[in-house]
Amino acid sequence: MDLYGFPAWIRIEHWINVLFVTLLVRSGVEIIATHPKLYWHDDSRPGSEWARFTRKTMPRDRLYDTLDEEESYSPLVSLPGRRKLGMGRHWHFFAAILWVLTGAVYIALLFATGQWRRYVPASWAIFPQAWHDLVTYLSFRLPSRLPGEPFDALQKLAYALVIFVLAPVAILTGLAQSPAVDARFPWYLRLWGGRQRARSVHFLVLLAFLAFTAVHLLMIAVWGWGRENSLMLFGHGDAPAAGLWVSLVVIAAIVAVNAAVTVWSLRRPRSVQRVLGAVVTAVRRALLRPAVSRQRYPRAAVSARHRVNGRPPDSETYKIMAVHGFAPWRLTVGGLVENPLVLTLEDLRALDGRQSQCVLHHCIQGWSSVGEWAGLPLRDLIGLVRPLPQARYVCFLTMQDTGRDEPGAPGEGHFYEIVDLRLARHPQALLAYELNGGPLPIEHGAPLRLRLETQLGFKMAKWIHDIEFVSDYRLVGHGMGGWREDNVYFDMEVEI
Ligand SMILES: Nc1nc2c(c(=O)[nH]1)N[C@H]1C(S)=C(S)[C@@H](COP(=O)(O)O)O[C@H]1N2
Ligand SMILES: [Mo]
């Protein structure tokens, strides 16, 4: 078998892979920017990070929330840059789907054509050979290539590591960051040592990819840029001049695609949200939607301080209610239901079926905390109000007026979130009025907040006062399914 020249499909895959990896890396940096800290422990306790990519320090004497910790990076390093987590996520998942598909085709063809011999070492002798090659490189000489192959032993091992170890670990640690996967298969998360370890390993894989790329580029230059690119573009090393020029054109094209999607995302985020969201949502629905939460963390796992996202309502009415232990508060439940209700906090507590659940909370920013929530299962409430057949979604309206309560928020109006009725019927979909055995604290949504354990945190509206059953979410707000979807372009269904 000829292992010297690359077959056309390897050459095509190589360059497509370069494009997707650039999109993945840059959008990944955008995602990190929203919480530029890495932890080993699932509490994400402030100050316990092992790495940070921000100079901001958080006040000790004032209430702050995790939105204050966000960073804004340059579009040169992140896609699209400028604190656009929603856009970064669309690109990350869209590119990930295409990258996994190309990777699957690549692996299948490698084994179908015998080309795997290119990357899978034939014997253990490769290790001493690779060591010898390394010493040769370090003494500024070039080692000899393996007979009939374009690589030396060290290169062969490096490629095997990237293809068969780094890429799978990137995919597996990516999945381990999905709230739906972790809620359905808690053992899978334990395999990685927890949510924050999975996130940290995902980041270390990024560093390894970057290090590999740097050395890879250096090696191509050292061995001869034109000749090596002639191999990867035309399948033979005989046209170094064309290899040089065509490689520069291909690289320029990859840069141009990156620039174009960056500009598109910064200028027309709604269209990116719709176009990429459609693709990502279809895949997410098929793979992750069916997951139902089965979490039962031990009480000992509860975080000493559950992190906070979002500012509490700042109105007189809310403060007066809070001072009176929320006695004046009323929950209205209406819309497309047979039996609309108005409930006090006492009424809610008096209802049968109080449920508690000790679970991992995943914020879209990347931090996590463990808490034990108690309250009324949403499906019990659904049973009480009896939705009409047209009702398909449940809208949770809150007392938080973002224009007033969140200075500098990227939108206005009352925070609301809408979920599919099917999701609302999940066993761990909960209207929580307690946290860790006490009344729900103000910063965590008092007197009532939503818990949806297969979703990211932003769906779990806090400070709820109204629940409406609707037939279509597109008629509410800007029509994208929630305040964050409307204003910061998140997806409506967030199993990852
Ligand atoms: N009304 C309202 N609910 C909200 C938010 C908000 O800003 N306003 N933030 C959401 C986000 S992004 C997260 S991660 C969780 C955080 O819940 P916690 O503060 O109890 O940890 O609340 C969600 N519910
Ligand atoms: Mo969040």
PDB file of N, CA and C in Angstrom, residues 55-124:
ATOM      1  N   ARG A  55      -8.710  40.202  34.233  1.00  0.00           N
ATOM      2  CA  ARG A  55      -8.066  40.978  35.292  1.00  0.00           C
ATOM      3  C   ARG A  55      -9.081  41.473  36.304  1.00  0.00           C
ATOM      4  N   LYS A  56     -10.375  41.316  35.972  1.00  0.00           N
ATOM      5  CA  LYS A  56     -11.426  41.814  36.864  1.00  0.00           C
ATOM      6  C   LYS A  56     -11.328  41.143  38.235  1.00  0.00           C
ATOM      7  N   THR A  57     -11.499  41.947  39.290  1.00  0.00           N
ATOM      8  CA  THR A  57     -11.650  41.329  40.602  1.00  0.00           C
ATOM      9  C   THR A  57     -13.036  41.683  41.121  1.00  0.00           C
ATOM     10  N   MET A  58     -13.636  40.752  41.834  1.00  0.00           N
ATOM     11  CA  MET A  58     -15.014  40.937  42.275  1.00  0.00           C
ATOM     12  C   MET A  58     -15.043  41.539  43.676  1.00  0.00           C
ATOM     13  N   PRO A  59     -16.009  42.437  43.925  1.00  0.00           N
ATOM     14  CA  PRO A  59     -16.090  43.072  45.244  1.00  0.00           C
ATOM     15  C   PRO A  59     -16.434  42.059  46.328  1.00  0.00           C
ATOM     16  N   ARG A  60     -15.892  42.281  47.528  1.00  0.00           N
ATOM     17  CA  ARG A  60     -16.217  41.381  48.635  1.00  0.00           C
ATOM     18  C   ARG A  60     -17.361  41.920  49.477  1.00  0.00           C
ATOM     19  N   ASP A  61     -17.605  43.247  49.371  1.00  0.00           N
ATOM     20  CA  ASP A  61     -18.548  43.885  50.286  1.00  0.00           C
ATOM     21  C   ASP A  61     -19.893  44.186  49.636  1.00  0.00           C
ATOM     22  N   ARG A  62     -20.056  43.805  48.366  1.00  0.00           N
ATOM     23  CA  ARG A  62     -21.265  44.150  47.630  1.00  0.00           C
ATOM     24  C   ARG A  62     -21.772  42.914  46.925  1.00  0.00           C
ATOM     25  N   LEU A  63     -23.103  42.864  46.718  1.00  0.00           N
ATOM     26  CA  LEU A  63     -23.656  41.739  45.972  1.00  0.00           C
ATOM     27  C   LEU A  63     -23.251  41.892  44.511  1.00  0.00           C
ATOM     28  N   TYR A  64     -22.682  40.839  43.941  1.00  0.00           N
ATOM     29  CA  TYR A  64     -22.442  40.876  42.503  1.00  0.00           C
ATOM     30  C   TYR A  64     -22.967  39.571  41.941  1.00  0.00           C
ATOM     31  N   ASP A  65     -23.164  39.510  40.645  1.00  0.00           N
ATOM     32  CA  ASP A  65     -23.599  38.239  40.071  1.00  0.00           C
ATOM     33  C   ASP A  65     -22.675  37.872  38.919  1.00  0.00           C
ATOM     34  N   THR A  66     -22.875  36.666  38.379  1.00  0.00           N
ATOM     35  CA  THR A  66     -21.881  36.151  37.435  1.00  0.00           C
ATOM     36  C   THR A  66     -21.866  36.923  36.118  1.00  0.00           C
ATOM     37  N   LEU A  67     -22.893  37.768  35.866  1.00  0.00           N
ATOM     38  CA  LEU A  67     -22.846  38.594  34.655  1.00  0.00           C
ATOM     39  C   LEU A  67     -21.722  39.625  34.768  1.00  0.00           C
ATOM     40  N   ASP A  68     -21.434  40.042  36.009  1.00  0.00           N
ATOM     41  CA  ASP A  68     -20.364  41.025  36.218  1.00  0.00           C
ATOM     42  C   ASP A  68     -18.992  40.446  35.890  1.00  0.00           C
ATOM     43  N   GLU A  69     -18.885  39.126  35.878  1.00  0.00           N
ATOM     44  CA  GLU A  69     -17.570  38.507  35.674  1.00  0.00           C
ATOM     45  C   GLU A  69     -17.235  38.299  34.200  1.00  0.00           C
ATOM     46  N   GLU A  70     -18.215  38.579  33.323  1.00  0.00           N
ATOM     47  CA  GLU A  70     -18.001  38.358  31.886  1.00  0.00           C
ATOM     48  C   GLU A  70     -16.896  39.247  31.332  1.00  0.00           C
ATOM     49  N   GLU A  71     -16.193  38.702  30.337  1.00  0.00           N
ATOM     50  CA  GLU A  71     -15.161  39.465  29.647  1.00  0.00           C
ATOM     51  C   GLU A  71     -15.592  39.693  28.201  1.00  0.00           C
ATOM     52  N   SER A  72     -15.038  40.719  27.605  1.00  0.00           N
ATOM     53  CA  SER A  72     -15.270  40.965  26.201  1.00  0.00           C
ATOM     54  C   SER A  72     -13.931  40.804  25.498  1.00  0.00           C
ATOM     55  N   TYR A  73     -13.825  39.818  24.606  1.00  0.00           N
ATOM     56  CA  TYR A  73     -12.568  39.605  23.888  1.00  0.00           C
ATOM     57  C   TYR A  73     -12.661  40.157  22.473  1.00  0.00           C
ATOM     58  N   SER A  74     -11.522  40.308  21.859  1.00  0.00           N
ATOM     59  CA  SER A  74     -11.464  40.856  20.507  1.00  0.00           C
ATOM     60  C   SER A  74     -11.918  39.831  19.474  1.00  0.00           C
ATOM     61  N   PRO A  75     -12.613  40.302  18.411  1.00  0.00           N
ATOM     62  CA  PRO A  75     -12.995  39.396  17.320  1.00  0.00           C
ATOM     63  C   PRO A  75     -11.783  38.722  16.657  1.00  0.00           C
ATOM     64  N   LEU A  76     -10.588  39.201  16.917  1.00  0.00           N
ATOM     65  CA  LEU A  76      -9.408  38.551  16.345  1.00  0.00           C
ATOM     66  C   LEU A  76      -9.175  37.177  16.959  1.00  0.00           C
ATOM     67  N   VAL A  77      -9.499  37.042  18.244  1.00  0.00           N
ATOM     68  CA  VAL A  77      -9.280  35.742  18.877  1.00  0.00           C
ATOM     69  C   VAL A  77     -10.570  34.970  19.095  1.00  0.00           C
ATOM     70  N   SER A  78     -11.699  35.680  19.160  1.00  0.00           N
ATOM     71  CA  SER A  78     -12.923  34.931  19.434  1.00  0.00           C
ATOM     72  C   SER A  78     -13.964  35.197  18.364  1.00  0.00           C
ATOM     73  N   LEU A  79     -14.877  34.248  18.232  1.00  0.00           N
ATOM     74  CA  LEU A  79     -15.928  34.329  17.213  1.00  0.00           C
ATOM     75  C   LEU A  79     -17.256  34.502  17.923  1.00  0.00           C
ATOM     76  N   PRO A  80     -17.961  35.629  17.834  1.00  0.00           N
ATOM     77  CA  PRO A  80     -17.557  36.796  17.061  1.00  0.00           C
ATOM     78  C   PRO A  80     -16.815  37.844  17.893  1.00  0.00           C
ATOM     79  N   GLY A  81     -16.593  37.623  19.178  1.00  0.00           N
ATOM     80  CA  GLY A  81     -15.967  38.632  20.023  1.00  0.00           C
ATOM     81  C   GLY A  81     -16.995  39.612  20.564  1.00  0.00           C
ATOM     82  N   ARG A  82     -16.525  40.506  21.450  1.00  0.00           N
ATOM     83  CA  ARG A  82     -17.363  41.569  22.019  1.00  0.00           C
ATOM     84  C   ARG A  82     -18.537  41.025  22.825  1.00  0.00           C
ATOM     85  N   ARG A  83     -18.274  40.007  23.633  1.00  0.00           N
ATOM     86  CA  ARG A  83     -19.261  39.553  24.607  1.00  0.00           C
ATOM     87  C   ARG A  83     -20.562  39.100  23.951  1.00  0.00           C
ATOM     88  N   LYS A  84     -20.432  38.141  23.038  1.00  0.00           N
ATOM     89  CA  LYS A  84     -21.604  37.644  22.321  1.00  0.00           C
ATOM     90  C   LYS A  84     -21.696  36.134  22.508  1.00  0.00           C
ATOM     91  N   LEU A  85     -21.975  35.739  23.734  1.00  0.00           N
ATOM     92  CA  LEU A  85     -22.026  34.310  24.053  1.00  0.00           C
ATOM     93  C   LEU A  85     -23.004  33.552  23.161  1.00  0.00           C
ATOM     94  N   GLY A  86     -24.180  34.144  22.920  1.00  0.00           N
ATOM     95  CA  GLY A  86     -25.186  33.464  22.097  1.00  0.00           C
ATOM     96  C   GLY A  86     -24.616  33.106  20.736  1.00  0.00           C
ATOM     97  N   MET A  87     -23.943  34.078  20.104  1.00  0.00           N
ATOM     98  CA  MET A  87     -23.350  33.839  18.786  1.00  0.00           C
ATOM     99  C   MET A  87     -22.236  32.797  18.885  1.00  0.00           C
ATOM    100  N   GLY A  88     -21.397  32.910  19.899  1.00  0.00           N
ATOM    101  CA  GLY A  88     -20.290  31.968  20.070  1.00  0.00           C
ATOM    102  C   GLY A  88     -20.812  30.542  20.154  1.00  0.00           C
ATOM    103  N   ARG A  89     -21.900  30.364  20.904  1.00  0.00           N
ATOM    104  CA  ARG A  89     -22.468  29.020  21.046  1.00  0.00           C
ATOM    105  C   ARG A  89     -23.016  28.492  19.724  1.00  0.00           C
ATOM    106  N   HIS A  90     -23.724  29.352  18.972  1.00  0.00           N
ATOM    107  CA  HIS A  90     -24.252  28.877  17.685  1.00  0.00           C
ATOM    108  C   HIS A  90     -23.117  28.360  16.804  1.00  0.00           C
ATOM    109  N   TRP A  91     -22.034  29.127  16.732  1.00  0.00           N
ATOM    110  CA  TRP A  91     -20.924  28.709  15.880  1.00  0.00           C
ATOM    111  C   TRP A  91     -20.221  27.475  16.427  1.00  0.00           C
ATOM    112  N   HIS A  92     -20.097  27.417  17.751  1.00  0.00           N
ATOM    113  CA  HIS A  92     -19.391  26.279  18.336  1.00  0.00           C
ATOM    114  C   HIS A  92     -20.150  24.980  18.035  1.00  0.00           C
ATOM    115  N   PHE A  93     -21.457  24.987  18.228  1.00  0.00           N
ATOM    116  CA  PHE A  93     -22.221  23.751  18.027  1.00  0.00           C
ATOM    117  C   PHE A  93     -22.384  23.435  16.542  1.00  0.00           C
ATOM    118  N   PHE A  94     -22.593  24.471  15.751  1.00  0.00           N
ATOM    119  CA  PHE A  94     -22.734  24.261  14.304  1.00  0.00           C
ATOM    120  C   PHE A  94     -21.436  23.647  13.752  1.00  0.00           C
ATOM    121  N   ALA A  95     -20.304  24.251  14.094  1.00  0.00           N
ATOM    122  CA  ALA A  95     -19.015  23.734  13.620  1.00  0.00           C
ATOM    123  C   ALA A  95     -18.751  22.349  14.206  1.00  0.00           C
ATOM    124  N   ALA A  96     -19.151  22.146  15.463  1.00  0.00           N
ATOM    125  CA  ALA A  96     -18.905  20.841  16.094  1.00  0.00           C
ATOM    126  C   ALA A  96     -19.653  19.734  15.348  1.00  0.00           C
ATOM    127  N   ILE A  97     -20.887  20.021  14.963  1.00  0.00           N
ATOM    128  CA  ILE A  97     -21.683  19.003  14.250  1.00  0.00           C
ATOM    129  C   ILE A  97     -20.995  18.646  12.930  1.00  0.00           C
ATOM    130  N   LEU A  98     -20.597  19.681  12.170  1.00  0.00           N
ATOM    131  CA  LEU A  98     -19.952  19.421  10.875  1.00  0.00           C
ATOM    132  C   LEU A  98     -18.601  18.732  11.069  1.00  0.00           C
ATOM    133  N   TRP A  99     -17.894  19.144  12.102  1.00  0.00           N
ATOM    134  CA  TRP A  99     -16.568  18.576  12.374  1.00  0.00           C
ATOM    135  C   TRP A  99     -16.679  17.102  12.766  1.00  0.00           C
ATOM    136  N   VAL A 100     -17.660  16.782  13.574  1.00  0.00           N
ATOM    137  CA  VAL A 100     -17.856  15.384  13.971  1.00  0.00           C
ATOM    138  C   VAL A 100     -18.248  14.548  12.747  1.00  0.00           C
ATOM    139  N   LEU A 101     -19.103  15.110  11.883  1.00  0.00           N
ATOM    140  CA  LEU A 101     -19.489  14.374  10.672  1.00  0.00           C
ATOM    141  C   LEU A 101     -18.283  14.131   9.772  1.00  0.00           C
ATOM    142  N   THR A 102     -17.493  15.172   9.518  1.00  0.00           N
ATOM    143  CA  THR A 102     -16.300  14.960   8.675  1.00  0.00           C
ATOM    144  C   THR A 102     -15.359  13.971   9.351  1.00  0.00           C
ATOM    145  N   GLY A 103     -15.247  14.079  10.667  1.00  0.00           N
ATOM    146  CA  GLY A 103     -14.366  13.165  11.399  1.00  0.00           C
ATOM    147  C   GLY A 103     -14.833  11.725  11.261  1.00  0.00           C
ATOM    148  N   ALA A 104     -16.144  11.524  11.314  1.00  0.00           N
ATOM    149  CA  ALA A 104     -16.682  10.164  11.201  1.00  0.00           C
ATOM    150  C   ALA A 104     -16.389   9.589   9.808  1.00  0.00           C
ATOM    151  N   VAL A 105     -16.588  10.420   8.788  1.00  0.00           N
ATOM    152  CA  VAL A 105     -16.297   9.967   7.418  1.00  0.00           C
ATOM    153  C   VAL A 105     -14.811   9.634   7.295  1.00  0.00           C
ATOM    154  N   TYR A 106     -13.982  10.480   7.869  1.00  0.00           N
ATOM    155  CA  TYR A 106     -12.535  10.311   7.822  1.00  0.00           C
ATOM    156  C   TYR A 106     -12.114   8.979   8.449  1.00  0.00           C
ATOM    157  N   ILE A 107     -12.612   8.731   9.651  1.00  0.00           N
ATOM    158  CA  ILE A 107     -12.237   7.499  10.361  1.00  0.00           C
ATOM    159  C   ILE A 107     -12.730   6.275   9.577  1.00  0.00           C
ATOM    160  N   ALA A 108     -13.980   6.371   9.074  1.00  0.00           N
ATOM    161  CA  ALA A 108     -14.531   5.246   8.305  1.00  0.00           C
ATOM    162  C   ALA A 108     -13.653   4.962   7.083  1.00  0.00           C
ATOM    163  N   LEU A 109     -13.271   6.027   6.359  1.00  0.00           N
ATOM    164  CA  LEU A 109     -12.448   5.832   5.162  1.00  0.00           C
ATOM    165  C   LEU A 109     -11.053   5.332   5.515  1.00  0.00           C
ATOM    166  N   LEU A 110     -10.512   5.843   6.624  1.00  0.00           N
ATOM    167  CA  LEU A 110      -9.175   5.366   7.044  1.00  0.00           C
ATOM    168  C   LEU A 110      -9.180   3.856   7.152  1.00  0.00           C
ATOM    169  N   PHE A 111     -10.211   3.317   7.810  1.00  0.00           N
ATOM    170  CA  PHE A 111     -10.217   1.885   8.045  1.00  0.00           C
ATOM    171  C   PHE A 111     -10.682   1.110   6.811  1.00  0.00           C
ATOM    172  N   ALA A 112     -11.553   1.724   5.999  1.00  0.00           N
ATOM    173  CA  ALA A 112     -12.035   1.030   4.797  1.00  0.00           C
ATOM    174  C   ALA A 112     -10.929   0.912   3.743  1.00  0.00           C
ATOM    175  N   THR A 113      -9.993   1.874   3.713  1.00  0.00           N
ATOM    176  CA  THR A 113      -9.004   1.887   2.635  1.00  0.00           C
ATOM    177  C   THR A 113      -7.635   1.374   3.064  1.00  0.00           C
ATOM    178  N   GLY A 114      -7.479   1.055   4.342  1.00  0.00           N
ATOM    179  CA  GLY A 114      -6.168   0.621   4.798  1.00  0.00           C
ATOM    180  C   GLY A 114      -5.237   1.770   5.129  1.00  0.00           C
ATOM    181  N   GLN A 115      -5.729   3.008   4.911  1.00  0.00           N
ATOM    182  CA  GLN A 115      -4.881   4.177   5.194  1.00  0.00           C
ATOM    183  C   GLN A 115      -4.594   4.341   6.680  1.00  0.00           C
ATOM    184  N   TRP A 116      -5.326   3.589   7.533  1.00  0.00           N
ATOM    185  CA  TRP A 116      -5.058   3.692   8.974  1.00  0.00           C
ATOM    186  C   TRP A 116      -3.601   3.382   9.292  1.00  0.00           C
ATOM    187  N   ARG A 117      -2.953   2.578   8.437  1.00  0.00           N
ATOM    188  CA  ARG A 117      -1.546   2.224   8.691  1.00  0.00           C
ATOM    189  C   ARG A 117      -0.652   3.457   8.744  1.00  0.00           C
ATOM    190  N   ARG A 118      -1.160   4.513   8.118  1.00  0.00           N
ATOM    191  CA  ARG A 118      -0.436   5.771   8.120  1.00  0.00           C
ATOM    192  C   ARG A 118      -0.279   6.317   9.543  1.00  0.00           C
ATOM    193  N   TYR A 119      -1.308   6.089  10.369  1.00  0.00           N
ATOM    194  CA  TYR A 119      -1.320   6.700  11.706  1.00  0.00           C
ATOM    195  C   TYR A 119      -1.208   5.704  12.847  1.00  0.00           C
ATOM    196  N   VAL A 120      -1.555   4.447  12.594  1.00  0.00           N
ATOM    197  CA  VAL A 120      -1.463   3.470  13.670  1.00  0.00           C
ATOM    198  C   VAL A 120      -0.109   2.776  13.570  1.00  0.00           C
ATOM    199  N   PRO A 121       0.736   2.934  14.586  1.00  0.00           N
ATOM    200  CA  PRO A 121       2.084   2.357  14.518  1.00  0.00           C
ATOM    201  C   PRO A 121       2.031   0.838  14.375  1.00  0.00           C
ATOM    202  N   ALA A 122       2.983   0.290  13.618  1.00  0.00           N
ATOM    203  CA  ALA A 122       2.989  -1.145  13.362  1.00  0.00           C
ATOM    204  C   ALA A 122       3.575  -1.912  14.540  1.00  0.00           C
ATOM    205  N   SER A 123       4.449  -1.275  15.320  1.00  0.00           N
ATOM    206  CA  SER A 123       5.040  -2.002  16.446  1.00  0.00           C
ATOM    207  C   SER A 123       5.463  -1.024  17.533  1.00  0.00           C
ATOM    208  N   TRP A 124       5.754  -1.607  18.701  1.00  0.00           N
ATOM    209  CA  TRP A 124       6.163  -0.785  19.845  1.00  0.00           C
ATOM    210  C   TRP A 124       7.482  -0.069  19.564  1.00  0.00           C
TER     211      TRP A 124
END
